[in-house]
Amino acid sequence: MTLPPTTRFGIDRRTFLLGTAAVGFAAACGGETSSSTTTADPFAIVQRFPSDVAVPGEIRLPFSLAQAAEFISDGPSELAAQIVDLDGDTVGDSITAVRRDITPSSYYAFRTTIDTPGIYAIKIDGGPPDGANFQVMERDQVTIPRPGDPLPAFDTPTVDDPAGVDPICTREPACSLHAVTLTEALESGKSVGYFIGTPAFCQTGTCAPALETLLAVAPDYEDDFVFVHAEVWKDLSATVVTPAVDAMGITFEPTLILTDTDGTVIERIDGLWDVTELRERLDAARA
């Protein structure tokens, strides 16, 4: 698949674009990819996360690889990288990420800890020498709940009470995560997994796979978690966002917010995830 032109991530909620892409590529919509590479081949790195929601602390940085304006489907099994600041000084130790295989392209989710807001770059071995810039925001500049914040209760649409949202789930058939509201989930005494995304209209091509992945693993975690899904748009015209989106203050999709049993956010996974990464994060959240 040929990637679309470069676009800047913005807060225009009608577009709901997921992040800018590094070195001239954009985060792609759905589709297939046929490129391959070896560690000896030059490649570009494609940002797969929103640009303005990272805050000091542990940060997740998922990237895909691209070559000749196409996603790479079978890159190296593991990549190493180094974070640097604006002066080119290294921040922390070298980090690694394994390849995660999903549609429409595999990705590598690097994790690092950054304590100070500012502009940084990640330099991936074998990638562009200048790496890819990303920003760590001041905590008060980010409205979406972050680790350590309480997850605000909200009466999300359910089968019994759609609350003016039609359909309450754009998956066909509708998913099973609309039995209780987010408010009820937070009162259950269990941890909560709150997914916001629209399978039918997600412009990044990741919402439907992300929801399918969640549905695949959810039965194995039902003793510890209550999972809830909220749609992005109020109806099939896809012109007005749902109150659930406004209540969380989000400007992108999809996202999965995990809490402890007290409703405090432990983890937020943005953009995309595969079964293995999701299981890792759910296991860590319930430990």
Short mmCIF file of C-alpha atoms in Angstrom, two decimals:
data_model
loop_
_atom_site.label_atom_id
_atom_site.label_comp_id
_atom_site.label_asym_id
_atom_site.label_seq_id
_atom_site.Cartn_x
_atom_site.Cartn_y
_atom_site.Cartn_z
CA MET A 1 0.00 0.00 0.00
CA THR A 2 1.25 3.47 -0.88
CA LEU A 3 1.20 5.76 2.10
CA PRO A 4 -0.86 8.97 1.98
CA PRO A 5 0.80 12.41 1.96
CA THR A 6 2.35 13.73 5.13
CA THR A 7 -0.20 15.24 7.49
CA ARG A 8 0.15 16.99 10.81
CA PHE A 9 -1.70 15.54 13.78
CA GLY A 10 -4.20 18.11 14.91
CA ILE A 11 -7.19 18.54 17.15
CA ASP A 12 -9.70 18.67 14.30
CA ARG A 13 -11.99 15.98 15.67
CA ARG A 14 -13.67 15.47 12.30
CA THR A 15 -10.49 13.96 10.89
CA PHE A 16 -9.29 12.08 13.98
CA LEU A 17 -5.88 11.51 12.48
CA LEU A 18 -3.45 9.47 14.51
CA GLY A 19 -0.16 11.28 14.74
CA THR A 20 2.32 12.65 12.29
CA ALA A 21 4.77 10.39 10.59
CA ALA A 22 8.50 10.79 10.75
CA VAL A 23 10.72 11.61 7.79
CA GLY A 24 8.02 12.37 5.28
CA PHE A 25 5.51 9.57 5.79
CA ALA A 26 2.04 9.66 7.33
CA ALA A 27 0.33 7.22 9.62
CA ALA A 28 -1.52 5.08 7.12
CA CYS A 29 -5.12 4.04 6.85
CA GLY A 30 -6.11 0.41 6.32
CA GLY A 31 -4.80 -1.78 3.56
CA GLU A 32 -2.15 -4.33 2.75
CA THR A 33 1.59 -4.06 2.47
CA SER A 34 4.09 -6.14 0.58
CA SER A 35 7.46 -4.58 1.27
CA SER A 36 10.21 -6.37 3.12
CA THR A 37 13.60 -5.35 4.40
CA THR A 38 16.74 -6.56 6.13
CA THR A 39 18.81 -4.79 8.73
CA ALA A 40 21.14 -3.76 5.91
CA ASP A 41 18.43 -1.95 3.96
CA PRO A 42 17.75 1.74 4.64
CA PHE A 43 14.26 2.41 5.93
CA ALA A 44 12.06 5.24 7.12
CA ILE A 45 10.23 5.17 10.44
CA VAL A 46 6.52 5.88 10.66
CA GLN A 47 5.01 7.27 13.86
CA ARG A 48 1.96 5.33 15.05
CA PHE A 49 0.95 7.39 18.09
CA PRO A 50 -0.66 10.79 18.71
CA SER A 51 1.82 13.63 18.92
CA ASP A 52 0.60 15.65 21.88
CA VAL A 53 -0.42 13.30 24.69
CA ALA A 54 2.86 12.05 26.16
CA VAL A 55 3.70 13.41 29.63
CA PRO A 56 6.71 12.84 31.92
CA GLY A 57 7.02 9.26 33.08
CA GLU A 58 7.05 6.03 31.13
CA ILE A 59 6.30 6.67 27.47
CA ARG A 60 5.24 4.21 24.79
CA LEU A 61 6.56 4.98 21.29
CA PRO A 62 5.19 2.64 18.61
CA PHE A 63 6.71 2.94 15.12
CA SER A 64 6.35 1.07 11.86
CA LEU A 65 9.00 0.80 9.17
CA ALA A 66 8.57 1.94 5.59
CA GLN A 67 10.55 1.71 2.39
CA ALA A 68 9.82 3.30 -0.98
CA ALA A 69 6.58 4.76 0.43
CA GLU A 70 5.27 1.36 1.52
CA PHE A 71 4.99 -0.27 4.90
CA ILE A 72 7.49 -3.03 5.62
CA SER A 73 5.73 -6.22 6.63
CA ASP A 74 8.66 -8.38 7.73
CA GLY A 75 11.32 -6.19 9.27
CA PRO A 76 13.88 -7.32 11.85
CA SER A 77 12.56 -9.32 14.79
CA GLU A 78 14.01 -6.70 17.16
CA LEU A 79 15.26 -3.13 16.86
CA ALA A 80 17.44 -1.04 19.14
CA ALA A 81 17.15 2.71 19.59
CA GLN A 82 18.48 5.64 21.58
CA ILE A 83 16.62 8.71 22.83
CA VAL A 84 18.42 12.05 22.49
CA ASP A 85 17.51 15.59 23.50
CA LEU A 86 17.65 18.75 21.38
CA ASP A 87 21.37 19.08 22.08
CA GLY A 88 22.00 15.57 20.83
CA ASP A 89 22.80 14.26 24.31
CA THR A 90 21.62 10.74 25.08
CA VAL A 91 18.71 10.28 27.46
CA GLY A 92 18.84 7.02 29.36
CA ASP A 93 20.16 3.73 28.11
CA SER A 94 19.62 2.17 24.72
CA ILE A 95 16.16 0.64 24.36
CA THR A 96 14.84 -2.25 22.28
CA ALA A 97 11.48 -3.31 20.87
CA VAL A 98 10.33 -6.53 19.28
CA ARG A 99 8.32 -6.69 16.07
CA ARG A 100 4.57 -6.99 16.57
CA ASP A 101 2.62 -8.28 13.57
CA ILE A 102 -0.83 -6.85 12.91
CA THR A 103 -2.86 -5.40 10.02
CA PRO A 104 -2.09 -3.13 8.18
CA SER A 105 1.59 -3.32 9.16
CA SER A 106 3.88 -4.64 11.85
CA TYR A 107 5.14 -2.21 14.48
CA TYR A 108 7.71 -1.81 17.25
CA ALA A 109 6.56 -0.37 20.59
CA PHE A 110 9.57 1.20 22.31
CA ARG A 111 9.21 2.15 25.97
CA THR A 112 11.34 4.65 27.80
CA THR A 113 11.12 6.96 30.81
CA ILE A 114 11.51 10.71 30.36
CA ASP A 115 11.19 13.01 33.35
CA THR A 116 11.31 16.44 31.70
CA PRO A 117 8.88 17.96 29.16
CA GLY A 118 10.43 18.97 25.85
CA ILE A 119 11.31 17.88 22.32
CA TYR A 120 13.26 14.66 21.89
CA ALA A 121 14.26 12.33 19.08
CA ILE A 122 14.39 8.58 18.84
CA LYS A 123 17.22 7.23 16.70
CA ILE A 124 16.50 3.68 15.59
CA ASP A 125 19.44 1.56 14.48
CA GLY A 126 19.38 1.34 10.69
CA GLY A 127 16.93 4.21 10.36
CA PRO A 128 17.38 7.86 9.36
CA PRO A 129 20.46 9.39 11.06
CA ASP A 130 18.43 12.26 12.52
CA GLY A 131 15.82 9.92 13.92
CA ALA A 132 12.23 11.05 14.55
CA ASN A 133 11.17 13.86 16.83
CA PHE A 134 8.47 13.55 19.47
CA GLN A 135 7.24 15.81 22.25
CA VAL A 136 6.73 15.27 25.95
CA MET A 137 4.07 17.69 27.17
CA GLU A 138 3.53 19.37 30.53
CA ARG A 139 1.02 17.29 32.48
CA ASP A 140 -1.49 20.15 32.70
CA GLN A 141 -1.49 20.48 28.89
CA VAL A 142 -2.93 17.00 28.36
CA THR A 143 -6.62 16.49 29.07
CA ILE A 144 -6.98 12.76 28.45
CA PRO A 145 -6.52 10.70 31.63
CA ARG A 146 -2.94 9.63 32.28
CA PRO A 147 -1.43 7.02 34.60
CA GLY A 148 -2.03 8.12 38.16
CA ASP A 149 -5.22 10.02 37.32
CA PRO A 150 -8.68 8.81 38.33
CA LEU A 151 -10.71 7.66 35.34
CA PRO A 152 -13.79 9.93 35.28
CA ALA A 153 -17.06 8.04 35.58
CA PHE A 154 -19.39 8.44 32.62
CA ASP A 155 -22.66 6.82 31.61
CA THR A 156 -21.59 5.37 28.29
CA PRO A 157 -24.30 4.06 25.93
CA THR A 158 -25.52 0.54 26.61
CA VAL A 159 -27.87 -1.89 24.91
CA ASP A 160 -30.59 -0.91 27.39
CA ASP A 161 -29.89 2.83 27.19
CA PRO A 162 -28.24 4.02 23.95
CA ALA A 163 -28.29 7.63 25.23
CA GLY A 164 -28.93 9.03 21.75
CA VAL A 165 -26.03 7.19 20.09
CA ASP A 166 -27.05 5.13 17.06
CA PRO A 167 -25.49 2.69 16.61
CA ILE A 168 -23.83 2.21 19.98
CA CYS A 169 -21.31 -0.05 18.20
CA THR A 170 -20.32 0.16 14.53
CA ARG A 171 -18.84 -3.33 14.56
CA GLU A 172 -20.88 -5.91 12.62
CA PRO A 173 -22.22 -7.61 14.62
CA ALA A 174 -22.09 -5.24 17.57
CA CYS A 175 -19.48 -6.14 20.17
CA SER A 176 -20.34 -7.42 23.62
CA LEU A 177 -18.80 -4.52 25.55
CA HIS A 178 -21.97 -2.44 25.94
CA ALA A 179 -23.72 -4.31 28.76
CA VAL A 180 -22.82 -1.80 31.49
CA THR A 181 -21.85 1.86 31.58
CA LEU A 182 -18.37 3.04 32.42
CA THR A 183 -19.82 4.34 35.69
CA GLU A 184 -21.11 0.88 36.58
CA ALA A 185 -17.81 -0.71 35.58
CA LEU A 186 -15.90 1.61 37.90
CA GLU A 187 -18.27 0.67 40.73
CA SER A 188 -17.81 -3.08 40.15
CA GLY A 189 -14.76 -3.51 42.38
CA LYS A 190 -12.80 -4.84 39.40
CA SER A 191 -10.22 -3.20 37.20
CA VAL A 192 -11.58 -1.53 34.05
CA GLY A 193 -10.53 -1.67 30.44
CA TYR A 194 -12.12 1.27 28.59
CA PHE A 195 -11.83 1.24 24.79
CA ILE A 196 -12.74 4.31 22.71
CA GLY A 197 -12.74 3.86 18.95
CA THR A 198 -14.96 3.47 15.93
CA PRO A 199 -14.49 0.30 13.88
CA ALA A 200 -16.50 1.64 10.94
CA PHE A 201 -14.95 5.09 10.55
CA CYS A 202 -11.43 5.00 12.01
CA GLN A 203 -9.22 6.79 9.48
CA THR A 204 -6.04 5.12 10.70
CA GLY A 205 -7.25 1.61 9.94
CA THR A 206 -6.42 0.44 13.48
CA CYS A 207 -9.68 0.73 15.44
CA ALA A 208 -11.31 -2.43 14.09
CA PRO A 209 -8.19 -4.61 14.57
CA ALA A 210 -7.69 -3.12 18.04
CA LEU A 211 -11.26 -3.95 19.05
CA GLU A 212 -11.04 -7.46 17.59
CA THR A 213 -7.84 -8.03 19.56
CA LEU A 214 -9.53 -6.85 22.76
CA LEU A 215 -12.53 -9.10 22.15
CA ALA A 216 -10.23 -12.06 21.54
CA VAL A 217 -8.43 -11.78 24.88
CA ALA A 218 -11.20 -10.31 27.10
CA PRO A 219 -12.71 -13.67 28.12
CA ASP A 220 -9.40 -14.65 29.71
CA TYR A 221 -9.48 -11.56 31.96
CA GLU A 222 -13.15 -11.32 32.94
CA ASP A 223 -12.44 -12.37 36.53
CA ASP A 224 -10.31 -9.25 37.00
CA PHE A 225 -11.58 -6.68 34.47
CA VAL A 226 -14.80 -5.15 33.23
CA PHE A 227 -14.39 -4.06 29.62
CA VAL A 228 -16.41 -1.21 28.10
CA HIS A 229 -16.47 0.15 24.54
CA ALA A 230 -17.60 3.64 23.54
CA GLU A 231 -18.04 4.84 19.97
CA VAL A 232 -16.63 8.11 18.62
CA TRP A 233 -19.56 9.34 16.52
CA LYS A 234 -23.20 9.82 17.52
CA ASP A 235 -24.58 8.34 14.29
CA LEU A 236 -23.60 7.01 10.89
CA SER A 237 -23.18 10.51 9.44
CA ALA A 238 -19.95 10.66 11.47
CA THR A 239 -20.21 14.41 11.99
CA VAL A 240 -20.85 14.83 15.73
CA VAL A 241 -18.68 13.18 18.36
CA THR A 242 -20.27 11.35 21.25
CA PRO A 243 -20.40 12.79 24.78
CA ALA A 244 -18.08 9.95 25.80
CA VAL A 245 -15.33 11.46 23.64
CA ASP A 246 -15.82 14.92 25.12
CA ALA A 247 -15.89 13.50 28.65
CA MET A 248 -12.40 12.02 28.19
CA GLY A 249 -10.98 15.06 26.37
CA ILE A 250 -9.51 12.97 23.57
CA THR A 251 -8.61 14.16 20.08
CA PHE A 252 -7.56 10.84 18.55
CA GLU A 253 -8.54 7.19 18.38
CA PRO A 254 -8.30 4.40 19.28
CA THR A 255 -7.22 4.28 22.90
CA LEU A 256 -7.50 1.68 25.64
CA ILE A 257 -7.41 2.91 29.24
CA LEU A 258 -6.67 0.38 32.00
CA THR A 259 -7.38 1.07 35.67
CA ASP A 260 -6.81 -0.65 38.98
CA THR A 261 -9.71 -1.73 41.18
CA ASP A 262 -9.97 1.79 42.61
CA GLY A 263 -10.47 3.35 39.17
CA THR A 264 -7.00 4.89 38.98
CA VAL A 265 -5.44 4.79 35.52
CA ILE A 266 -2.52 2.36 35.35
CA GLU A 267 -1.93 2.32 31.62
CA ARG A 268 -3.15 3.96 28.43
CA ILE A 269 -2.37 2.24 25.13
CA ASP A 270 -2.84 4.55 22.16
CA GLY A 271 -3.02 3.83 18.46
CA LEU A 272 -2.48 0.14 17.92
CA TRP A 273 -1.63 -3.09 19.71
CA ASP A 274 -1.41 -6.79 18.98
CA VAL A 275 -2.49 -9.76 21.08
CA THR A 276 0.93 -10.26 22.67
CA GLU A 277 1.36 -6.65 23.75
CA LEU A 278 -2.22 -6.43 25.02
CA ARG A 279 -1.79 -9.56 27.13
CA GLU A 280 1.46 -8.19 28.52
CA ARG A 281 -0.20 -4.95 29.60
CA LEU A 282 -3.31 -6.66 31.04
CA ASP A 283 -1.13 -9.07 32.99
CA ALA A 284 0.92 -6.18 34.36
CA ALA A 285 -2.22 -4.22 35.28
CA ARG A 286 -3.72 -7.06 37.30
CA ALA A 287 -0.47 -8.09 38.99
#
